[in-house]
Coordinates of C-alpha atoms and ligand atoms in Angstrom, one line a residue:
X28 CA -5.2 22.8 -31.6
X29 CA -8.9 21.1 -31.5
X30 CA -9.6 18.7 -28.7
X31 CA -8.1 16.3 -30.3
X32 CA -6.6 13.8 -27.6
X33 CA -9.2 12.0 -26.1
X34 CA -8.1 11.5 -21.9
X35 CA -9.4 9.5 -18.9
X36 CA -8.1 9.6 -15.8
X37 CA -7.9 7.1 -12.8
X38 CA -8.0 8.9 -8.9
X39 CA -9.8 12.1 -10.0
X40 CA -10.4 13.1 -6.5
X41 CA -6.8 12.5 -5.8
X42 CA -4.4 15.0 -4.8
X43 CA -2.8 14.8 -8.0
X44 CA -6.3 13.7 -9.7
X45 CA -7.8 17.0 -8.9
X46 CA -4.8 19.3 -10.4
X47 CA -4.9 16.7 -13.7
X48 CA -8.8 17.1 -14.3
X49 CA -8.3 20.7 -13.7
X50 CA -5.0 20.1 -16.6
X51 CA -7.0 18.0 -19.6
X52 CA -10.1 20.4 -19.0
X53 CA -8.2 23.9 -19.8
X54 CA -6.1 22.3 -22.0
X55 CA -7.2 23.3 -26.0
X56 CA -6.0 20.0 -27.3
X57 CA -7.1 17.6 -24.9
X58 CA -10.5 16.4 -24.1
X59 CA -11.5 15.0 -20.3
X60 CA -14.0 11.9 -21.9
X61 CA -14.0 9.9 -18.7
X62 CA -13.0 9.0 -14.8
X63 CA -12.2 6.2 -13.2
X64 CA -13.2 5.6 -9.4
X65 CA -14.5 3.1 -7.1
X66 CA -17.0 6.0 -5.1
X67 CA -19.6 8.1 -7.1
X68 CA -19.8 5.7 -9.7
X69 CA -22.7 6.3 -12.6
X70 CA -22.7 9.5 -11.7
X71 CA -21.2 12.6 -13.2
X72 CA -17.8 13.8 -11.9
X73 CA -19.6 17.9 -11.9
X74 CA -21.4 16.4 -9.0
X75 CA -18.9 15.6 -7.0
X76 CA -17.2 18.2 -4.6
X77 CA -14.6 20.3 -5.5
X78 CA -15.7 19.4 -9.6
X79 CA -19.0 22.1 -9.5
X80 CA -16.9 24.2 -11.9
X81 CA -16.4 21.3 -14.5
X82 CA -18.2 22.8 -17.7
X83 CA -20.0 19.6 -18.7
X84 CA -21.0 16.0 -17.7
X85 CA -18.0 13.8 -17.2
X86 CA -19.0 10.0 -16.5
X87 CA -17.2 8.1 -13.5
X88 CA -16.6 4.3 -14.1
X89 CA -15.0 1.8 -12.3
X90 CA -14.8 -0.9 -14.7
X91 CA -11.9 0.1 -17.5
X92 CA -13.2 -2.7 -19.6
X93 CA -16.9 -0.8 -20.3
X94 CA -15.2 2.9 -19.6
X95 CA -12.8 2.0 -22.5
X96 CA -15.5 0.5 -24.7
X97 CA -18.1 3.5 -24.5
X98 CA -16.0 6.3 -24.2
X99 CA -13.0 5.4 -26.8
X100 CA -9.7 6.8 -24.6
X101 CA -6.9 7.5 -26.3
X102 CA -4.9 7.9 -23.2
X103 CA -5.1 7.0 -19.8
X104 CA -3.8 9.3 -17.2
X105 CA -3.4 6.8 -13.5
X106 CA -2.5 8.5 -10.6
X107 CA -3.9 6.1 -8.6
X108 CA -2.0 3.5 -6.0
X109 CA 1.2 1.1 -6.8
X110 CA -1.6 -2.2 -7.1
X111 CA -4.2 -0.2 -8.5
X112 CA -1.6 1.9 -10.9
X113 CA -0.7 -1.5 -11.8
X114 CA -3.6 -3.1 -13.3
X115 CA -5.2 0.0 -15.1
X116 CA -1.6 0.3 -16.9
X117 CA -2.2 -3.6 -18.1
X118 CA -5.7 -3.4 -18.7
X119 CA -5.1 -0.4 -20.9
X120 CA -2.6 -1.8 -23.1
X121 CA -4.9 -4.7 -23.5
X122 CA -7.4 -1.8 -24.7
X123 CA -5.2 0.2 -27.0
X124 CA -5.1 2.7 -24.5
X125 CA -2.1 4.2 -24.1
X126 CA -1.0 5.0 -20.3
X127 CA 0.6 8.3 -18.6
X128 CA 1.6 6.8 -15.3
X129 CA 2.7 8.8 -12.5
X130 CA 1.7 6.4 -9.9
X131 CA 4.5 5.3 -8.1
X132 CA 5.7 1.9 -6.1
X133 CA 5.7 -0.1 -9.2
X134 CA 8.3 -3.1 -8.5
X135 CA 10.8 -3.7 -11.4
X136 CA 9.5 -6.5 -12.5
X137 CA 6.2 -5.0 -12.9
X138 CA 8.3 -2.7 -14.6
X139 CA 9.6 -5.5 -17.0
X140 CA 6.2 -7.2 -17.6
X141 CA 4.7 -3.6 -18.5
X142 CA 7.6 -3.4 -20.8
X143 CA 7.0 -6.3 -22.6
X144 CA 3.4 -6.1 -22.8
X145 CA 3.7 -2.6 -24.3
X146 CA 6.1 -4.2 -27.1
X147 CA 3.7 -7.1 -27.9
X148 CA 1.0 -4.1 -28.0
X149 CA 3.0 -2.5 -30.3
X150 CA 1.5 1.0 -28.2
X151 CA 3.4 3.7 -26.5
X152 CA 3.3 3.5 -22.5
X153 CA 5.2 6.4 -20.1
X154 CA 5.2 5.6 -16.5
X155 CA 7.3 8.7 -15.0
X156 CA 8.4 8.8 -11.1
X157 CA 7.8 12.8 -11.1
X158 CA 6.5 15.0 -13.5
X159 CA 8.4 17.9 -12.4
X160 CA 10.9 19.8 -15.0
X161 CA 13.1 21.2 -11.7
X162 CA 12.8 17.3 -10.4
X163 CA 14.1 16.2 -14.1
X164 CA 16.8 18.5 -13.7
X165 CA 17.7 17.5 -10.0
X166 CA 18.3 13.8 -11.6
X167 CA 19.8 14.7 -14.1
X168 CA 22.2 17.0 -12.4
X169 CA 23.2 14.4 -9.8
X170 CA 23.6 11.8 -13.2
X171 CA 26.6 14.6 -13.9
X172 CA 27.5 14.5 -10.5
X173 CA 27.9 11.1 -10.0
X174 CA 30.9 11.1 -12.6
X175 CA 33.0 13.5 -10.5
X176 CA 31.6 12.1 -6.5
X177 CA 31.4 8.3 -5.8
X178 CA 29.7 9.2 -2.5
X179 CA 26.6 9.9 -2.7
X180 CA 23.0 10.0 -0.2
X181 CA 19.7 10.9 -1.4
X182 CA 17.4 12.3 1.7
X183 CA 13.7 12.5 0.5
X184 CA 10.9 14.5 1.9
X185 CA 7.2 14.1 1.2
X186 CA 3.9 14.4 3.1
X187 CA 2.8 11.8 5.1
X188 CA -0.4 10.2 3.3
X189 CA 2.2 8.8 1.1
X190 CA 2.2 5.0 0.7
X191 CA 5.4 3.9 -0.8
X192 CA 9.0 4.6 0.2
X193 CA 11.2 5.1 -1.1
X194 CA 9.7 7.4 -3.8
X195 CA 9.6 6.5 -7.4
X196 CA 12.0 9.9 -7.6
X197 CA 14.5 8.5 -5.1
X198 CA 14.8 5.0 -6.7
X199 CA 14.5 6.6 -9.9
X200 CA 17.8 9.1 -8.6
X201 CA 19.4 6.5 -7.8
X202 CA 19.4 4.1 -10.9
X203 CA 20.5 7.2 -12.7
X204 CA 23.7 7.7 -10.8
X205 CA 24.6 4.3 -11.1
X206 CA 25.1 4.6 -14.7
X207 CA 27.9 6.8 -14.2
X208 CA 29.0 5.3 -10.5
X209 CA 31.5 2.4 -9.5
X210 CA 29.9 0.7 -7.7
X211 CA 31.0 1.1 -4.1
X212 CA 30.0 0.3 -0.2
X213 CA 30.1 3.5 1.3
X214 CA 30.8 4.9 5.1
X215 CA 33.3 2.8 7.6
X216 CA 34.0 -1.1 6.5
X217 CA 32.8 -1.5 10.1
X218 CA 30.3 0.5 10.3
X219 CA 27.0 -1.3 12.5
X220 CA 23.6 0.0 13.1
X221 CA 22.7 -0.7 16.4
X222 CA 19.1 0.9 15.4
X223 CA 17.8 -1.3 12.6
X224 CA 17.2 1.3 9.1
X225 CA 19.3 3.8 10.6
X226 CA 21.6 3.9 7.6
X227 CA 18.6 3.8 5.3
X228 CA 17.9 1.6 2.0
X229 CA 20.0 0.6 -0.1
X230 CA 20.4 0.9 -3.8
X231 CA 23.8 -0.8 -5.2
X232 CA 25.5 1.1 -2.6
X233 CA 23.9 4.2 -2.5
X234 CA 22.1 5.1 0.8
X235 CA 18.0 6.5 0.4
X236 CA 16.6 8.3 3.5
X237 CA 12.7 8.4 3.9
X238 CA 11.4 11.7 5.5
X239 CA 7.4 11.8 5.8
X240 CA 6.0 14.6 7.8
X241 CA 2.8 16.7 7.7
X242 CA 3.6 19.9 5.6
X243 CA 6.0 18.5 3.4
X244 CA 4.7 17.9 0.0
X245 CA 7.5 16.3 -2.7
X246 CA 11.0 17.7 -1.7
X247 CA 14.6 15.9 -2.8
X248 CA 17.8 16.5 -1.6
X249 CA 21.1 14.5 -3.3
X250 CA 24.3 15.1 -1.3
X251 CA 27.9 14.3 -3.0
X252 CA 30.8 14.7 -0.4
X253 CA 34.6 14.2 -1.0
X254 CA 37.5 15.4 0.9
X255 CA 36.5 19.3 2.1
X256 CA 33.7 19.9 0.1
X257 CA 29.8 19.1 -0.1
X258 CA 27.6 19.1 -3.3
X259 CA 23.8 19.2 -2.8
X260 CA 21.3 19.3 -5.3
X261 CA 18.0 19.7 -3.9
X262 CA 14.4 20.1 -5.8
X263 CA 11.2 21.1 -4.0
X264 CA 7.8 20.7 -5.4
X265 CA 5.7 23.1 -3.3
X266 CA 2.0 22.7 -5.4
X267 CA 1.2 20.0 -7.1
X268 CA 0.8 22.2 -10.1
X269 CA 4.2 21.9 -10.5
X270 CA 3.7 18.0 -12.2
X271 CA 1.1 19.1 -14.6
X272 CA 3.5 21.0 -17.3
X273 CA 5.1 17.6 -17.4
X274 CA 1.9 15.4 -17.7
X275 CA 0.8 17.6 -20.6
X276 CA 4.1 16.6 -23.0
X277 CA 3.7 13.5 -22.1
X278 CA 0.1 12.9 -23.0
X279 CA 0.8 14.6 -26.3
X280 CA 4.3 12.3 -26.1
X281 CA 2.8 8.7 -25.5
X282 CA 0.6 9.3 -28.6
X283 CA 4.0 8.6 -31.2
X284 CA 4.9 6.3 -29.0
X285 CA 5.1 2.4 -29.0
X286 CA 7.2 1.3 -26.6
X287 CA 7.4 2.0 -22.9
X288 CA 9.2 4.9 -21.6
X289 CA 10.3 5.2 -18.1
X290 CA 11.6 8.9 -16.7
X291 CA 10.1 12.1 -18.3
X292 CA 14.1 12.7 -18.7
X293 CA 14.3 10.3 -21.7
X294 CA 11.5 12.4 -23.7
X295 CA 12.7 16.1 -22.9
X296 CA 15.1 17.4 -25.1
Ligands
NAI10 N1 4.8 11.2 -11.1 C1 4.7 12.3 -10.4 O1 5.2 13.4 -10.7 C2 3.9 12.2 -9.1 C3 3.4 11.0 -8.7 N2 2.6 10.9 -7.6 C4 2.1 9.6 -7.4 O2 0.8 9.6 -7.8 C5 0.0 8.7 -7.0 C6 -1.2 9.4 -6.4 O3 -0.7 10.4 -5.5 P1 -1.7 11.4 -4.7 O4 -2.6 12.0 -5.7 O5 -0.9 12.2 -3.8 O6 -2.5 10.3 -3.9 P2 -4.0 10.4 -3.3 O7 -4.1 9.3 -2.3 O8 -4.4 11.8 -3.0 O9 -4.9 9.9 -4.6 C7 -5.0 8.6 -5.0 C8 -6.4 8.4 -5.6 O10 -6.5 7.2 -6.2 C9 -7.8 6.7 -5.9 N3 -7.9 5.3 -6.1 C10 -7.4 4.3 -5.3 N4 -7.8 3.1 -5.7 C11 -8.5 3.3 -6.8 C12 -9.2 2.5 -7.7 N5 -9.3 1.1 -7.6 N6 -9.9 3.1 -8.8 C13 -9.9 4.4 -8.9 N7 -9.3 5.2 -8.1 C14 -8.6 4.7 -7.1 C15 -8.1 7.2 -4.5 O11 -9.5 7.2 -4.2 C16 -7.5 8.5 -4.5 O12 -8.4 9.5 -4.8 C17 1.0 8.1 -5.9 O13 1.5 6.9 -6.4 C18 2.1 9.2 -5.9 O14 3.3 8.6 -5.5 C19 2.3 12.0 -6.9 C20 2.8 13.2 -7.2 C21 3.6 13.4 -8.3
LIG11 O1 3.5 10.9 -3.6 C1 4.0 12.0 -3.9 O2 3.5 13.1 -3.4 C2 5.0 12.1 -4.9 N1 5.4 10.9 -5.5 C3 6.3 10.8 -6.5 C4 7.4 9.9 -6.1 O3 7.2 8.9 -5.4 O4 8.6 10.2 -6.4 C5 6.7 12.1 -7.1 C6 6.8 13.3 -6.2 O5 7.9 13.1 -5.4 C7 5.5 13.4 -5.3

């Protein structure tokens, strides 16, 4: 396949930024046209450290408005901050570019608005929590789950620079296994925390436990108990190469797209 899919990306020096540059640049059907970032910009993203090995000049812009207009996008990739994440995901859609999100922390009705706007746009929008086939699975295998267990608690584990919490995975988990879940107020009628959070959040029911720790990089665990017997389903992202198989179907996805798609479950076959 030519480089045919035209790709920017927002947070190139980003943990994830930096494995998704390295993705769009090796990749034989896509074509890295543009960054977006508030530091270095004017300047070419081979300058920058860590991007020596880029094999030609990549501009960095910080307005999406004059990136959009001289470089023609077809997708953006953000992977950026909830707020930030937020606004490029509009002002694309505004731009006919159509947005790979994997920024998290998006509220729902963000969510809605992003949803609608897309539709007015008529132009395909994915915005999915992880990007991870085994993380897809992990979902989808406590979806199944969920039929068979009413009680449920999802523990998640990710490095501490993280800024939201719970992850887009966990929330994302969880809305899953309500679908096939009655809904239900788990642990003792009684029960008190006399330690404020020590039960965790709370999604319809279902408990979510935030565990941020130096070391730890995106790790799930989703625990089903009934009477004698424990089911866990845990998925652990140990290199953030593991997201990039992911992003690639979905940058190829988003272009037959045109509406928004939320979960990289609802595009896999
Ligand atoms: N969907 C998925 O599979 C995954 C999603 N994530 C999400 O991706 C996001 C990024 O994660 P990391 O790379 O670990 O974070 P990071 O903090 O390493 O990178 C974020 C980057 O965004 C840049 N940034 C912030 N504001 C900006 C702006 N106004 N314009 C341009 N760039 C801006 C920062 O400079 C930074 O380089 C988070 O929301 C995280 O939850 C992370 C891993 C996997
Ligand atoms: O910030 C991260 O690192 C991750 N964020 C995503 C999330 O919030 O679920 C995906 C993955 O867990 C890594």
């Amino acid at each position: 396949m030519p480089n045919n899919i035209k790709v920017v990306i927002a947070g190139p020096r980003g943990r994830m930024g930096r494995e998704a540059v390295k993705m769009v640049t090796d990749h034989d059907g896509m074509q890295l046209v543009s960054v977006i970032d508030y530091k270095n910009v004017g300047q070419s993203l081979d300058q920058v450290e860590g991007f020596g090995y880029l094999p030609e000049s990549i501009s960095i812009y910080n307005d999406l408005d004059i990136c959009f207009n001289e470089t023609s996008p077809d997708v953006l990739i953000d992977l950026t901050t909830p707020e930030t994440g937020y606004r490029h995901t509009k002002t694309a859609l505004l731009n006919n570019v159509r947005p790979v999100v994997g920024t998290t922390g998006f509220t729902s009705s963000q969510l809605d608005e992003l949803t609608n706007l897309a539709e007015e746009r008529n132009i395909g929008v994915i915005i999915a929590p992880n990007f991870a086939i085994g993380a897809v699975l992990m979902m989808k295998f406590s979806q199944m789950a969920a039929k068979y267990f009413e009680d449920v608690e999802i523990i998640e584990m990710h490095h501490d620079q993280k800024l939201d919490a719970p992850s887009g995975t966990a929330i994302k988990t969880a809305q899953m296994i309500r679908e096939n879940r009655t809904s239900k107020k788990q642990g003792h009628p009684a029960e008190e925390e006399t330690l404020e959070g020590a039960r965790g959040a709370d999604l319809d029911g279902i408990k979510i436990h935030s565990v941020r720790l130096p070391g730890l990089i995106a790790h799930q665990q989703v625990l089903f108990g009934s009477g004698g017997q424990l089911l866990t389903i845990r998925h652990d992202s140990n290199d953030r190469a593991s997201f990039m198989s992911g992003v690639s179907i979905c940058v190829e996805t988003v272009m037959n797209l045109n509406t928004l798609v939320y979960g990289l479950e609802n595009i896999l076959d």
